Amino acid sequence: MTVEVRHDWTRAEVAALIALPFPDLLFRAQTTHRAAFDPRDIQLSTLLSIKTGGCPEDCGYCSQSVHHESGLKASKLMALDAVLAEARAAKAAGASRFCMGAAWRAPKDADLDRVCVMVEEVRKLGLESCVTLGMLTAPQAGRLADAGLDYYNHNLDTSPEHYGAVITTRTYQDRLDTLAHVRDAGINVCCGGIIGLGESEEDQAGLLATLACLPKHPESVPINLLMRVQGTRLADAPPIDAIDFVRIIAAARIIMPASMVRLSAGRESMSDEAQSLCFLAGANSIFCGPKLLTTPNPTQSHDMRLLERLGLRPMA
Ligand code: SAM
Ligand code: DTB
Ligand code: SF4
C-alpha cells in the first residue's frame, strides 16, 4: 500500500480522526504506519542540554526561562570534549540519534560556530545529529547545513490560537520563519508540540493540522506531554487522559504517514501500557536515558525491558 501524503488537512477532519472509535483509529494508524515503517522498529534518541537555563523567553512550560523560579542552575555552553563524551556514551548505550538543546532565544554567531563543530564531530561517531537552539536566520541555517546537521528541532508547541496564552516573547510567525529557513537550507525539519498546555481539543487538532499543512511535512514530529515543572506558569495545568494522548499520536501518524512520530517528553508519568498503546498508534521513536533536557525520563534499563516485552527493537 502506498500512503497518500496530503497537505490540505482541515482542522475538522483532524478533530474527526482524533474522535474516531478507538479500534477504528488504531486500525487506521497501524495500517498507515506499516505502509512506511516496520512497526517493530523504534529509534532511540539521546538528549543533551549543551547550554542550560537563563533563557530570556517566557515559554510558560519551561524550567529554563528566567521568568520562572524553577530552581534550575544556569550554565554556559558545554565544552566540545564533554559533549563528545556524552555522545560516545549514548552510542555505546544503543542510541542512533543524538540531540543537543540550548536554552537560547537565538544563537549568537560565535556560539553557532562552536555548535557546528559539535555537529561535525557527533556525525563522525556515526550518530544522526539534531540540534535545537531557538530562532535561526537564513545564513545561520546555511552554516548548520554546511556542518552536516541532519535535523533541526523547532516546535510550534500548540495551535496558533492558544499560542499567545503560552508564549509572549516570540510569535507563531517567528517560528514558521525559522522552520522555513531550516527547510530552505536543506536540513530535515523536526517540529511538533506539547499536549497539556491547557489547550482545548480543537487546539490539539489545530496543532496537528498546522504541522500537516506545512509546505512539506516535518520529517520528524515530536509529541511531548507537558512535564509539569514547579515554579513555571503551567505547573498546575490540567492533566491529560492517557487514552486522549494516544489518540493524538494516532492522528499524527495518520496525517503525517512518512514522518518519524516521536513519543517525547512525558513518558516518566505514563504507564508501560499507555506507552505501548502509543507504539501501537504509530509512535516510532523515544528519548532514552534518565534525563531529557532538565527533567526526568525512564531509565534505559526500564525502556529496554519494555521494548523486549513488546517484541520491539532499537532501530539501527
Ligand atoms: N530554546 C530552544 C527553543 O525553545 O526553541 C530550544 C530548546 S527547548 C527546551 C525545546 C522544546 O522542548 C520546546 O520547544 C518545547 O516544545 C519542549 N519543552 C520544553 N519544556 C518542556 C516541558 N516542560 N514539557 C514538555 N516539553 C517541553
Ligand atoms: C522536543 O520536542 N522534546 C525534547 C526535544 N524536542 C528537545 C525536549 C523535551 C524537554 C522536556 C523538558 C525538559 O527536560 O526540560
Ligand atoms: Fe527558552 Fe526554549 Fe525554554 Fe522557551 S522552551 S524558555 S526558548 S529554553
GROMACS .gro file of C-alpha atoms and ligand atoms in nm:
model
  366
    1MET     CA    1   0.000   0.000   0.000
    2THR     CA    2   0.127   0.346  -0.078
    3VAL     CA    3   0.024   0.618   0.157
    4GLU     CA    4  -0.110   0.944   0.030
    5VAL     CA    5   0.077   1.246   0.163
    6ARG     CA    6  -0.175   1.530   0.196
    7HIS     CA    7  -0.113   1.893   0.283
    8ASP     CA    8  -0.474   2.004   0.293
    9TRP     CA    9  -0.594   1.851   0.620
   10THR     CA   10  -0.863   2.066   0.775
   11ARG     CA   11  -0.891   2.106   1.147
   12ALA     CA   12  -1.238   1.947   1.136
   13GLU     CA   13  -1.100   1.641   0.957
   14VAL     CA   14  -0.822   1.604   1.213
   15ALA     CA   15  -1.068   1.651   1.501
   16ALA     CA   16  -1.289   1.381   1.348
   17LEU     CA   17  -0.992   1.144   1.326
   18ILE     CA   18  -0.898   1.206   1.691
   19ALA     CA   19  -1.258   1.131   1.791
   20LEU     CA   20  -1.294   0.803   1.595
   21PRO     CA   21  -1.394   0.490   1.785
   22PHE     CA   22  -1.064   0.367   1.932
   23PRO     CA   23  -1.048   0.040   1.730
   24ASP     CA   24  -1.104   0.229   1.404
   25LEU     CA   25  -0.848   0.495   1.494
   26LEU     CA   26  -0.582   0.241   1.587
   27PHE     CA   27  -0.654   0.028   1.281
   28ARG     CA   28  -0.605   0.328   1.052
   29ALA     CA   29  -0.292   0.437   1.238
   30GLN     CA   30  -0.141   0.089   1.221
   31THR     CA   31  -0.226   0.042   0.856
   32THR     CA   32  -0.062   0.375   0.776
   33HIS     CA   33   0.239   0.302   0.995
   34ARG     CA   34   0.303  -0.036   0.835
   35ALA     CA   35   0.297   0.113   0.484
   36ALA     CA   36   0.610   0.319   0.552
   37PHE     CA   37   0.780   0.155   0.851
   38ASP     CA   38   0.849  -0.177   1.017
   39PRO     CA   39   0.628  -0.149   1.326
   40ARG     CA   40   0.889  -0.334   1.534
   41ASP     CA   41   1.149  -0.060   1.486
   42ILE     CA   42   1.183   0.211   1.749
   43GLN     CA   43   1.452   0.474   1.712
   44LEU     CA   44   1.637   0.556   2.032
   45SER     CA   45   1.749   0.917   2.063
   46THR     CA   46   1.956   1.068   2.339
   47LEU     CA   47   1.914   1.428   2.450
   48LEU     CA   48   2.181   1.651   2.593
   49SER     CA   49   2.135   2.002   2.723
   50ILE     CA   50   2.453   2.170   2.596
   51LYS     CA   51   2.354   2.508   2.743
   52THR     CA   52   2.113   2.506   3.032
   53GLY     CA   53   1.888   2.773   3.185
   54GLY     CA   54   1.896   3.151   3.189
   55CYS     CA   55   1.675   3.178   2.880
   56PRO     CA   56   1.511   3.520   2.823
   57GLU     CA   57   1.198   3.371   2.659
   58ASP     CA   58   0.881   3.324   2.864
   59CYS     CA   59   0.755   2.983   2.740
   60GLY     CA   60   0.504   2.902   3.014
   61TYR     CA   61   0.606   2.538   3.045
   62CYS     CA   62   0.982   2.576   3.060
   63SER     CA   63   1.214   2.520   3.356
   64GLN     CA   64   1.487   2.714   3.175
   65SER     CA   65   1.313   3.051   3.143
   66VAL     CA   66   1.439   3.340   3.357
   67HIS     CA   67   1.072   3.429   3.404
   68HIS     CA   68   1.029   3.119   3.622
   69GLU     CA   69   1.174   3.020   3.957
   70SER     CA   70   1.223   2.652   3.893
   71GLY     CA   71   1.541   2.631   4.100
   72LEU     CA   72   1.744   2.532   3.793
   73LYS     CA   73   2.109   2.639   3.790
   74ALA     CA   74   2.207   2.812   3.465
   75SER     CA   75   2.527   2.703   3.291
   76LYS     CA   76   2.738   2.809   2.994
   77LEU     CA   77   2.775   2.628   2.662
   78MET     CA   78   2.945   2.292   2.729
   79ALA     CA   79   3.297   2.222   2.605
   80LEU     CA   80   3.334   2.005   2.293
   81ASP     CA   81   3.510   1.721   2.477
   82ALA     CA   82   3.236   1.691   2.736
   83VAL     CA   83   2.969   1.683   2.465
   84LEU     CA   84   3.157   1.414   2.273
   85ALA     CA   85   3.198   1.202   2.585
   86GLU     CA   86   2.818   1.208   2.624
   87ALA     CA   87   2.768   1.128   2.255
   88ARG     CA   88   3.003   0.828   2.276
   89ALA     CA   89   2.820   0.702   2.584
   90ALA     CA   90   2.485   0.743   2.406
   91LYS     CA   91   2.610   0.546   2.108
   92ALA     CA   92   2.750   0.272   2.334
   93ALA     CA   93   2.409   0.252   2.504
   94GLY     CA   94   2.238   0.189   2.168
   95ALA     CA   95   2.123   0.533   2.056
   96SER     CA   96   2.136   0.609   1.683
   97ARG     CA   97   2.046   0.976   1.718
   98PHE     CA   98   2.195   1.248   1.935
   99CYS     CA   99   2.004   1.570   2.003
  100MET     CA  100   2.165   1.877   2.154
  101GLY     CA  101   1.950   2.150   2.305
  102ALA     CA  102   2.045   2.502   2.410
  103ALA     CA  103   1.836   2.744   2.619
  104TRP     CA  104   1.874   3.035   2.381
  105ARG     CA  105   1.622   3.269   2.223
  106ALA     CA  106   1.852   3.253   1.921
  107PRO     CA  107   2.219   3.154   1.890
  108LYS     CA  108   2.495   3.414   1.868
  109ASP     CA  109   2.719   3.360   1.569
  110ALA     CA  110   3.023   3.274   1.786
  111ASP     CA  111   2.819   3.012   1.973
  112LEU     CA  112   2.687   2.874   1.646
  113ASP     CA  113   3.045   2.817   1.529
  114ARG     CA  114   3.105   2.602   1.834
  115VAL     CA  115   2.781   2.408   1.782
  116CYS     CA  116   2.878   2.346   1.417
  117VAL     CA  117   3.198   2.177   1.534
  118MET     CA  118   2.993   1.966   1.778
  119VAL     CA  119   2.765   1.859   1.493
  120GLU     CA  120   3.060   1.763   1.272
  121GLU     CA  121   3.219   1.558   1.549
  122VAL     CA  122   2.895   1.388   1.658
  123ARG     CA  123   2.834   1.281   1.298
  124LYS     CA  124   3.186   1.134   1.278
  125LEU     CA  125   3.078   0.897   1.557
  126GLY     CA  126   2.812   0.759   1.321
  127LEU     CA  127   2.523   0.924   1.502
  128GLU     CA  128   2.237   1.113   1.341
  129SER     CA  129   2.256   1.473   1.463
  130CYS     CA  130   1.982   1.708   1.575
  131VAL     CA  131   2.008   2.046   1.746
  132THR     CA  132   1.754   2.285   1.892
  133LEU     CA  133   1.894   2.631   1.952
  134GLY     CA  134   1.597   2.868   1.917
  135MET     CA  135   1.529   3.102   1.626
  136LEU     CA  136   1.765   3.097   1.327
  137THR     CA  137   1.835   3.338   1.044
  138ALA     CA  138   1.869   3.200   0.692
  139PRO     CA  139   2.253   3.232   0.695
  140GLN     CA  140   2.270   3.054   1.032
  141ALA     CA  141   2.062   2.766   0.895
  142GLY     CA  142   2.302   2.755   0.600
  143ARG     CA  143   2.600   2.724   0.833
  144LEU     CA  144   2.440   2.434   1.019
  145ALA     CA  145   2.366   2.267   0.684
  146ASP     CA  146   2.731   2.308   0.583
  147ALA     CA  147   2.831   2.139   0.910
  148GLY     CA  148   2.624   1.839   0.800
  149LEU     CA  149   2.339   1.878   1.051
  150ASP     CA  150   2.073   1.611   0.989
  151TYR     CA  151   1.774   1.765   1.173
  152TYR     CA  152   1.684   2.097   1.335
  153ASN     CA  153   1.420   2.084   1.610
  154HIS     CA  154   1.192   2.383   1.644
  155ASN     CA  155   0.843   2.318   1.777
  156LEU     CA  156   0.520   2.504   1.705
  157ASP     CA  157   0.418   2.385   2.054
  158THR     CA  158   0.041   2.441   2.015
  159SER     CA  159  -0.227   2.585   1.786
  160PRO     CA  160  -0.191   2.942   1.655
  161GLU     CA  161  -0.492   3.042   1.870
  162HIS     CA  162  -0.363   2.902   2.201
  163TYR     CA  163  -0.004   3.008   2.140
  164GLY     CA  164  -0.037   3.356   2.296
  165ALA     CA  165  -0.152   3.202   2.626
  166VAL     CA  166   0.176   3.008   2.644
  167ILE     CA  167   0.448   3.234   2.500
  168THR     CA  168   0.457   3.611   2.451
  169THR     CA  169   0.824   3.677   2.368
  170ARG     CA  170   0.818   3.534   2.015
  171THR     CA  171   0.534   3.491   1.770
  172TYR     CA  172   0.397   3.190   1.587
  173GLN     CA  173   0.515   3.355   1.266
  174ASP     CA  174   0.871   3.380   1.410
  175ARG     CA  175   0.861   3.003   1.450
  176LEU     CA  176   0.727   2.946   1.099
  177ASP     CA  177   1.004   3.172   0.964
  178THR     CA  178   1.275   2.968   1.138
  179LEU     CA  179   1.119   2.647   1.006
  180ALA     CA  180   1.124   2.792   0.652
  181HIS     CA  181   1.495   2.883   0.688
  182VAL     CA  182   1.574   2.530   0.804
  183ARG     CA  183   1.374   2.378   0.519
  184ASP     CA  184   1.535   2.610   0.260
  185ALA     CA  185   1.882   2.520   0.387
  186GLY     CA  186   1.809   2.154   0.311
  187ILE     CA  187   1.811   2.037   0.673
  188ASN     CA  188   1.542   1.789   0.782
  189VAL     CA  189   1.276   1.955   0.994
  190CYS     CA  190   1.192   1.823   1.341
  191CYS     CA  191   0.875   2.001   1.454
  192GLY     CA  192   0.597   1.908   1.689
  193GLY     CA  193   0.435   2.032   2.003
  194ILE     CA  194   0.325   1.983   2.360
  195ILE     CA  195  -0.004   1.838   2.480
  196GLY     CA  196  -0.131   1.951   2.821
  197LEU     CA  197  -0.074   2.327   2.800
  198GLY     CA  198  -0.436   2.392   2.900
  199GLU     CA  199  -0.537   2.382   2.533
  200SER     CA  200  -0.875   2.265   2.403
  201GLU     CA  201  -0.934   1.960   2.185
  202GLU     CA  202  -0.977   2.200   1.895
  203ASP     CA  203  -0.632   2.343   1.967
  204GLN     CA  204  -0.487   1.992   1.961
  205ALA     CA  205  -0.642   1.932   1.619
  206GLY     CA  206  -0.522   2.280   1.519
  207LEU     CA  207  -0.161   2.199   1.608
  208LEU     CA  208  -0.167   1.875   1.409
  209ALA     CA  209  -0.341   2.034   1.111
  210THR     CA  210  -0.086   2.319   1.108
  211LEU     CA  211   0.201   2.068   1.107
  212ALA     CA  212   0.045   1.862   0.828
  213CYS     CA  213  -0.024   2.172   0.618
  214LEU     CA  214   0.336   2.298   0.620
  215PRO     CA  215   0.470   2.308   0.263
  216LYS     CA  216   0.644   1.976   0.338
  217HIS     CA  217   0.568   1.752   0.636
  218PRO     CA  218   0.834   1.770   0.906
  219GLU     CA  219   1.042   1.454   0.871
  220SER     CA  220   1.028   1.426   1.248
  221VAL     CA  221   0.731   1.511   1.472
  222PRO     CA  222   0.794   1.511   1.846
  223ILE     CA  223   0.475   1.490   2.052
  224ASN     CA  224   0.553   1.594   2.408
  225LEU     CA  225   0.329   1.552   2.709
  226LEU     CA  226   0.382   1.854   2.932
  227MET     CA  227   0.635   1.791   3.207
  228ARG     CA  228   0.478   1.999   3.483
  229VAL     CA  229   0.768   2.182   3.644
  230GLN     CA  230   0.722   2.354   3.981
  231GLY     CA  231   0.775   2.728   3.955
  232THR     CA  232   0.663   2.750   3.592
  233ARG     CA  233   0.341   2.924   3.490
  234LEU     CA  234   0.192   2.593   3.373
  235ALA     CA  235   0.289   2.387   3.678
  236ASP     CA  236  -0.078   2.327   3.756
  237ALA     CA  237  -0.212   2.276   3.404
  238PRO     CA  238  -0.489   2.014   3.399
  239PRO     CA  239  -0.361   1.659   3.341
  240ILE     CA  240  -0.422   1.479   3.011
  241ASP     CA  241  -0.601   1.146   2.994
  242ALA     CA  242  -0.364   0.877   2.864
  243ILE     CA  243  -0.613   0.747   2.607
  244ASP     CA  244  -0.665   1.100   2.476
  245PHE     CA  245  -0.288   1.130   2.435
  246VAL     CA  246  -0.275   0.803   2.239
  247ARG     CA  247  -0.547   0.941   2.012
  248ILE     CA  248  -0.327   1.241   1.928
  249ILE     CA  249  -0.030   1.018   1.847
  250ALA     CA  250  -0.253   0.808   1.619
  251ALA     CA  251  -0.385   1.114   1.438
  252ALA     CA  252  -0.030   1.246   1.391
  253ARG     CA  253   0.070   0.913   1.239
  254ILE     CA  254  -0.228   0.907   1.002
  255ILE     CA  255  -0.189   1.262   0.872
  256MET     CA  256   0.195   1.255   0.851
  257PRO     CA  257   0.238   0.899   0.727
  258ALA     CA  258   0.606   0.904   0.634
  259SER     CA  259   0.734   1.108   0.931
  260MET     CA  260   0.901   0.980   1.242
  261VAL     CA  261   0.649   1.033   1.523
  262ARG     CA  262   0.841   1.074   1.845
  263LEU     CA  263   0.688   0.990   2.181
  264SER     CA  264   0.893   1.260   2.350
  265ALA     CA  265   0.865   1.425   2.694
  266GLY     CA  266   0.625   1.287   2.949
  267ARG     CA  267   0.693   0.913   2.945
  268GLU     CA  268   0.809   0.930   3.308
  269SER     CA  269   0.449   0.977   3.418
  270MET     CA  270   0.300   0.727   3.167
  271SER     CA  271   0.231   0.363   3.243
  272ASP     CA  272   0.406   0.098   3.036
  273GLU     CA  273   0.064   0.012   2.897
  274ALA     CA  274  -0.005   0.370   2.784
  275GLN     CA  275   0.335   0.386   2.614
  276SER     CA  276   0.262   0.052   2.446
  277LEU     CA  277  -0.060   0.197   2.305
  278CYS     CA  278   0.143   0.492   2.172
  279PHE     CA  279   0.367   0.246   1.985
  280LEU     CA  280   0.058   0.067   1.851
  281ALA     CA  281  -0.072   0.409   1.743
  282GLY     CA  282   0.238   0.467   1.533
  283ALA     CA  283   0.497   0.633   1.756
  284ASN     CA  284   0.835   0.503   1.644
  285SER     CA  285   1.094   0.691   1.848
  286ILE     CA  286   1.166   0.766   2.213
  287PHE     CA  287   1.424   0.961   2.409
  288CYS     CA  288   1.638   0.725   2.607
  289GLY     CA  289   1.834   0.791   2.924
  290PRO     CA  290   1.733   0.910   3.270
  291LYS     CA  291   1.712   1.280   3.181
  292LEU     CA  292   1.550   1.477   2.898
  293LEU     CA  293   1.697   1.830   2.897
  294THR     CA  294   1.630   1.917   3.260
  295THR     CA  295   1.352   1.679   3.366
  296PRO     CA  296   1.343   1.305   3.440
  297ASN     CA  297   1.283   1.024   3.191
  298PRO     CA  298   1.250   0.646   3.248
  299THR     CA  299   1.581   0.462   3.289
  300GLN     CA  300   1.725   0.291   2.986
  301SER     CA  301   1.704  -0.050   3.153
  302HIS     CA  302   1.331   0.002   3.210
  303ASP     CA  303   1.284   0.106   2.846
  304MET     CA  304   1.483  -0.188   2.716
  305ARG     CA  305   1.269  -0.426   2.921
  306LEU     CA  306   0.955  -0.264   2.783
  307LEU     CA  307   1.074  -0.294   2.422
  308GLU     CA  308   1.167  -0.656   2.483
  309ARG     CA  309   0.827  -0.733   2.640
  310LEU     CA  310   0.664  -0.590   2.328
  311GLY     CA  311   0.894  -0.760   2.077
  312LEU     CA  312   1.020  -0.422   1.955
  313ARG     CA  313   1.380  -0.342   1.872
  314PRO     CA  314   1.603  -0.035   1.857
  315MET     CA  315   1.640   0.097   1.503
  316ALA     CA  316   1.995   0.072   1.374
  317SAM     N1  317   1.537   2.714   2.344
  317SAM     C1  318   1.510   2.649   2.222
  317SAM     C2  319   1.367   2.670   2.178
  317SAM     O1  320   1.277   2.666   2.262
  317SAM     O2  321   1.344   2.691   2.060
  317SAM     C3  322   1.543   2.501   2.223
  317SAM     C4  323   1.522   2.419   2.349
  317SAM     S1  324   1.353   2.399   2.404
  317SAM     C5  325   1.371   2.335   2.566
  317SAM     C6  326   1.293   2.265   2.303
  317SAM     C7  327   1.148   2.224   2.316
  317SAM     O3  328   1.130   2.145   2.433
  317SAM     C8  329   1.044   2.334   2.332
  317SAM     O4  330   1.009   2.391   2.211
  317SAM     C9  331   0.927   2.259   2.390
  317SAM     O5  332   0.842   2.215   2.287
  317SAM    C10  333   0.992   2.140   2.462
  317SAM     N2  334   0.975   2.152   2.607
  317SAM    C11  335   1.036   2.240   2.689
  317SAM     N3  336   0.994   2.228   2.816
  317SAM    C12  337   0.900   2.129   2.815
  317SAM    C13  338   0.819   2.071   2.918
  317SAM     N4  339   0.821   2.114   3.044
  317SAM     N5  340   0.735   1.972   2.883
  317SAM    C14  341   0.731   1.928   2.754
  317SAM     N6  342   0.806   1.979   2.654
  317SAM    C15  343   0.889   2.080   2.683
  318DTB     C1  344   1.124   1.806   2.189
  318DTB     O1  345   1.020   1.825   2.122
  318DTB     N1  346   1.128   1.749   2.307
  318DTB     C2  347   1.263   1.748   2.359
  318DTB     C3  348   1.345   1.794   2.237
  318DTB     N2  349   1.244   1.837   2.146
  318DTB     C4  350   1.450   1.895   2.253
  318DTB     C5  351   1.277   1.832   2.480
  318DTB     C6  352   1.185   1.794   2.591
  318DTB     C7  353   1.217   1.881   2.709
  318DTB     C8  354   1.138   1.843   2.828
  318DTB     C9  355   1.160   1.936   2.942
  318DTB    C10  356   1.298   1.937   2.998
  318DTB     O2  357   1.359   1.829   3.018
  318DTB     O3  358   1.344   2.044   3.034
  319SF4    FE1  359   1.390   2.926   2.630
  319SF4    FE2  360   1.344   2.719   2.472
  319SF4    FE3  361   1.269   2.714   2.731
  319SF4    FE4  362   1.140   2.870   2.562
  319SF4     S1  363   1.150   2.646   2.555
  319SF4     S2  364   1.215   2.929   2.766
  319SF4     S3  365   1.304   2.934   2.423
  319SF4     S4  366   1.477   2.720   2.654
   0.00000   0.00000   0.00000
